[in-house]
mmCIF file of C-alpha atoms in Angstrom:
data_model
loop_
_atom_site.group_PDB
_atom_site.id
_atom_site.type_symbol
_atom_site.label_atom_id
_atom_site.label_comp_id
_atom_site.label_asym_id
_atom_site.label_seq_id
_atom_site.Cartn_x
_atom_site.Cartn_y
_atom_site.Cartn_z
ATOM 1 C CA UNK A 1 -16.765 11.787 -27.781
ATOM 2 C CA UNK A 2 -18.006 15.331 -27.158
ATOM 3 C CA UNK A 3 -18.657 17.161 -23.790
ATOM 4 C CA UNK A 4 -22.513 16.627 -24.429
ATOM 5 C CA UNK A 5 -21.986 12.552 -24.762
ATOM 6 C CA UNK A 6 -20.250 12.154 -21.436
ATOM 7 C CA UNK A 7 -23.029 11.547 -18.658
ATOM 8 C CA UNK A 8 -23.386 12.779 -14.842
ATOM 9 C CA UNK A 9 -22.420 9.140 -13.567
ATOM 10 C CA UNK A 10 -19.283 9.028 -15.856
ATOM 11 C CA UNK A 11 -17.899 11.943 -13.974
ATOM 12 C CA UNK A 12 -18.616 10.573 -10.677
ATOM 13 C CA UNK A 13 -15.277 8.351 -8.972
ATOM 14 C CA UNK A 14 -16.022 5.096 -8.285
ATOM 15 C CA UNK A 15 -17.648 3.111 -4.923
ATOM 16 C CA UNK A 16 -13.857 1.424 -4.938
ATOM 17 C CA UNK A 17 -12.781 5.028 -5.466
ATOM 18 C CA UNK A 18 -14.272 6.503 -2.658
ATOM 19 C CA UNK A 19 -13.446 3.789 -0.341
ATOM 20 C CA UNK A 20 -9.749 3.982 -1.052
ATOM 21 C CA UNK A 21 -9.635 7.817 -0.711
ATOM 22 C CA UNK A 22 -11.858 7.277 2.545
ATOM 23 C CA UNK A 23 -9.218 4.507 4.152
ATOM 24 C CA UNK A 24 -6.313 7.063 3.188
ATOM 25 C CA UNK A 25 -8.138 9.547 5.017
ATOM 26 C CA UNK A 26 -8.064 7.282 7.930
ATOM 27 C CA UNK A 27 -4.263 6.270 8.139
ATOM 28 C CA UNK A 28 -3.217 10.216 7.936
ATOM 29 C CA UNK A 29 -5.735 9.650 11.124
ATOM 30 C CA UNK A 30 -4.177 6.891 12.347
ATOM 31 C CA UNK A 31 -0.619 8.983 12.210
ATOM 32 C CA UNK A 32 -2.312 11.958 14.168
ATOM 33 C CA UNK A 33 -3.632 9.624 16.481
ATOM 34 C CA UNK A 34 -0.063 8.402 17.114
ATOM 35 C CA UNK A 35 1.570 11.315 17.355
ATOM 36 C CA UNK A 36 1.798 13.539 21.263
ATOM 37 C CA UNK A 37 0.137 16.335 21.523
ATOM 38 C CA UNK A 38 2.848 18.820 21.898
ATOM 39 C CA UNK A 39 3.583 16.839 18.012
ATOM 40 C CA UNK A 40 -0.097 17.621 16.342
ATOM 41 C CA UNK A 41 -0.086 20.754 17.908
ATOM 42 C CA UNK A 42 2.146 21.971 14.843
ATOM 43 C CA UNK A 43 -1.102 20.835 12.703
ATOM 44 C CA UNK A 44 -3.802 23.036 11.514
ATOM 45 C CA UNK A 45 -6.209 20.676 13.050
ATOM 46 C CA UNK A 46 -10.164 21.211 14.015
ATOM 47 C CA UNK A 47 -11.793 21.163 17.736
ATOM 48 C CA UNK A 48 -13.972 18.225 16.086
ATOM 49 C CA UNK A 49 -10.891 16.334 14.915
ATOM 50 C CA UNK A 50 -8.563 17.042 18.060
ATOM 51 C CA UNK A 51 -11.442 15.554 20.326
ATOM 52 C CA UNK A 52 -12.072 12.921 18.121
ATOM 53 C CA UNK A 53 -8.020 11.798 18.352
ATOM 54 C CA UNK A 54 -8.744 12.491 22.272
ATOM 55 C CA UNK A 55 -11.544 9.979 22.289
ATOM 56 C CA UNK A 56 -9.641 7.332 20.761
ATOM 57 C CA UNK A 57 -7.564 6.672 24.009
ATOM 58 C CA UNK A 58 -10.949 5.971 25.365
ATOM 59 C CA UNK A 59 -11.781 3.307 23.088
ATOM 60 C CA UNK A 60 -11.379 -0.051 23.738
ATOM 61 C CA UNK A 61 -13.077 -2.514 21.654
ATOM 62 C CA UNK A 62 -12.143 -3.814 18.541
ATOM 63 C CA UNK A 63 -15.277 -2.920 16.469
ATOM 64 C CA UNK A 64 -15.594 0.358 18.588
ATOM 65 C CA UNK A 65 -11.990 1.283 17.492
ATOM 66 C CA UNK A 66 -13.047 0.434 13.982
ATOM 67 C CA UNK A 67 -16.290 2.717 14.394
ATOM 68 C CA UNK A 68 -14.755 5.209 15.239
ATOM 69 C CA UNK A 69 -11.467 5.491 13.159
ATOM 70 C CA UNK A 70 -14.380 5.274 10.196
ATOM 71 C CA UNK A 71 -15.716 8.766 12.382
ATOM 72 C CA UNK A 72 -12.065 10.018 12.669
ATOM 73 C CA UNK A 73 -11.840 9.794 8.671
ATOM 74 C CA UNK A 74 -15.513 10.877 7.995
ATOM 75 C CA UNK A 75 -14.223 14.148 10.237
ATOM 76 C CA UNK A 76 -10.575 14.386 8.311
ATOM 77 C CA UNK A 77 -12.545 14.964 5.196
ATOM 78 C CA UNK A 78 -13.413 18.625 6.326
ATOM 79 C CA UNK A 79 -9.793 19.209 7.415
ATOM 80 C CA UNK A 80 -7.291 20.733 5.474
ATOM 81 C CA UNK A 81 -5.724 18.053 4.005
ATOM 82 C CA UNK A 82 -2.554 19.813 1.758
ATOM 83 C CA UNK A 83 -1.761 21.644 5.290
ATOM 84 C CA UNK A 84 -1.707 18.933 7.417
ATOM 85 C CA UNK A 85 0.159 17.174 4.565
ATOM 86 C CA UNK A 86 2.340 20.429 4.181
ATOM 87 C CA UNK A 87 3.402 19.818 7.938
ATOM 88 C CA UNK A 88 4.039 15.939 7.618
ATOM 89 C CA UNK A 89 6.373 16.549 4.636
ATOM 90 C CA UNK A 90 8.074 19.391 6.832
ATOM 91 C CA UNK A 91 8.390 16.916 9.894
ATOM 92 C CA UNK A 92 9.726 13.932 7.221
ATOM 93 C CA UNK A 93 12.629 16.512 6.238
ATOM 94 C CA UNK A 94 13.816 16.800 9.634
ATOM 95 C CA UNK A 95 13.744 13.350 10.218
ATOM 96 C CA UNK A 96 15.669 13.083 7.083
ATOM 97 C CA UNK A 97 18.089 15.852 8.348
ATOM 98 C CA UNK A 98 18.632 14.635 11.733
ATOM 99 C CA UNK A 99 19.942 11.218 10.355
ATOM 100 C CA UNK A 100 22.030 12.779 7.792
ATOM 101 C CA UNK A 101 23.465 14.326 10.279
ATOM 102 C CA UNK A 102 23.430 11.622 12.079
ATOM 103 C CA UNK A 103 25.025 9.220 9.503
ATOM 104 C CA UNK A 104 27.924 12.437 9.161
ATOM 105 C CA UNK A 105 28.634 12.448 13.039
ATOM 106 C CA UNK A 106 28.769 8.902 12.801
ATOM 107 C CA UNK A 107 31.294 8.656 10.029
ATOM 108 C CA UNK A 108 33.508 11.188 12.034
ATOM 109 C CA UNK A 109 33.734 8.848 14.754
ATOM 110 C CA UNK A 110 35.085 5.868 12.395
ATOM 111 C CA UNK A 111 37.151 7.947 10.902
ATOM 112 C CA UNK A 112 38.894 9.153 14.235
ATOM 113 C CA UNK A 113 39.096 5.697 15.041
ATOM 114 C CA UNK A 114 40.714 4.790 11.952
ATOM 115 C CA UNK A 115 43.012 7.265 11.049
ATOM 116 C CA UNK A 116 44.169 8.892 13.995
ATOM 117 C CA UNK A 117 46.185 12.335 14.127
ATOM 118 C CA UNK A 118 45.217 13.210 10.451
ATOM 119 C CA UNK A 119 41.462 13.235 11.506
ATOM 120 C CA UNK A 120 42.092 14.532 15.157
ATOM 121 C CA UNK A 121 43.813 17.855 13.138
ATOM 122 C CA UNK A 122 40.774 17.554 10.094
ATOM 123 C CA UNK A 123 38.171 17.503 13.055
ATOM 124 C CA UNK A 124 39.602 19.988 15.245
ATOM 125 C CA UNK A 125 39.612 22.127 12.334
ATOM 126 C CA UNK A 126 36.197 22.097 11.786
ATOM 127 C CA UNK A 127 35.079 21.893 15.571
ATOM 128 C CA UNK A 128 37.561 24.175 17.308
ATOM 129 C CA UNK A 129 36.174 24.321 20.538
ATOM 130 C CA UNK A 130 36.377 20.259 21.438
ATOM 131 C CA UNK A 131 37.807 19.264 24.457
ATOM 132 C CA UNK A 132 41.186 17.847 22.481
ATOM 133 C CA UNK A 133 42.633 15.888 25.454
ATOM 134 C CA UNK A 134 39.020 14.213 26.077
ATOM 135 C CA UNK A 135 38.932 13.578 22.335
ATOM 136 C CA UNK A 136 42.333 12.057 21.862
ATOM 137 C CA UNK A 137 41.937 9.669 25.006
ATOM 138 C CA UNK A 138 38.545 8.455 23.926
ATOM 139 C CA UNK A 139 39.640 7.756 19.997
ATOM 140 C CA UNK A 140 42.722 5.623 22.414
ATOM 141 C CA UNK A 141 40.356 4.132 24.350
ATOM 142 C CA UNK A 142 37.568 2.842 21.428
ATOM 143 C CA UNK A 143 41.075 1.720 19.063
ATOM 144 C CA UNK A 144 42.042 -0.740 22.547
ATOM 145 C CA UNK A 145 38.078 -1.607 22.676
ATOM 146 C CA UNK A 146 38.069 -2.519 19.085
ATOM 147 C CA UNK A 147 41.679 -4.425 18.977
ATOM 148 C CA UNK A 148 40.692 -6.796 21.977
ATOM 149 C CA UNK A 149 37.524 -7.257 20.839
ATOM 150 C CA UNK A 150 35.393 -5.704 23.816
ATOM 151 C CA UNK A 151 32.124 -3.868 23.493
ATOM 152 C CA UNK A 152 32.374 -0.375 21.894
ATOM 153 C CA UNK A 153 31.865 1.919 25.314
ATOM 154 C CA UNK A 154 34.355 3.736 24.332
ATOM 155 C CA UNK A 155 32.975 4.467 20.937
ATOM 156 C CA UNK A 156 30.144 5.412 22.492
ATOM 157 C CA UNK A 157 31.300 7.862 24.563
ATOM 158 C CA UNK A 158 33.352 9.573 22.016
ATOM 159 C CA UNK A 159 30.485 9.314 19.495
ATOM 160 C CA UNK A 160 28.353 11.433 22.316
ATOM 161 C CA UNK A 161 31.395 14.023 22.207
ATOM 162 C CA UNK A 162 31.523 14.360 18.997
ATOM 163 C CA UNK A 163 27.577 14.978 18.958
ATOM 164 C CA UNK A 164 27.834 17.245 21.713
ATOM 165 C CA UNK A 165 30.582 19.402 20.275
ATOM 166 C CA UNK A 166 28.465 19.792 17.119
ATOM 167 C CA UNK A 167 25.607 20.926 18.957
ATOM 168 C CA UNK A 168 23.071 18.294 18.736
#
């Protein structure tokens, strides 16, 4: 099959095509819509689109909602769609860095709990200016909590040390 053989209406996507793209459209709307505004500020967004997300507070009815989410996508098509994609994949890598860090602070905590002066000397190490008599009491404290089977307050508390020491 040459170039010459292939017609206009081969090279044209598909009704299915279109509608797919056009609903894909409308869930990145649906994410702007649920975002603040302080949030889609970051977003190289349109006047059109940002009063169009504004609207959509307004909007009540069911087949309204739908009406206009169909406008909200109709408008996202203009947009520039690998920027505001460019800013969702920068927002999903801090996600993904806040629980990692997260998940590490988290780990810290156990292993205070579990191991005692070894990981009191390994954590001070690494976070010199912690409050050490505040530390030791609390990892005291959460070992009790966990031996007599009460509710981890303790834990808590020296989880929110740990995360306030590191600075988040």
């Amino acid at each position: 099959m040459t170039q010459d053989d292939v017609s206009p209406a081969d090279e044209r996507p598909s009704k299915s095509q279109l509608k797919r793209e056009m609903h894909a459209l409308q869930a990145l709307g649906e994410r702007l819509i649920a975002m603040s505004a302080a949030e889609r500020a970051r977003f190289p967004l349109s006047d059109d689109l940002l009063a169009a997300i504004e609207e959509t507070g307004r909007v009540r009815a069911r087949e309204a909602r739908r009406r206009h989410m169909q406008y909200v996508g109709k408008l996202m098509r203009r947009e520039d769609l690998a920027g505001i994609q460019a800013v969702f994949d920068e927002i999903d890598q801090e996600q993904l860095r806040r629980d990692h860090t997260f998940h590490r602070l988290e780990k810290w905590r156990d292993r205070l709990v579990d191991e005692g002066d070894d990981a009191v000397e390994a954590f001070i190490a690494e976070f010199p200016d912690v409050d050490r008599q505040a530390l030791r009491q609390l990892i005291r404290n959460a070992r009790r909590e966990r031996e007599q089977g009460k509710p981890p307050t303790n834990a808590r508390r020296l989880f929110r040390l740990i995360r306030d020491t590191a600075g988040l």
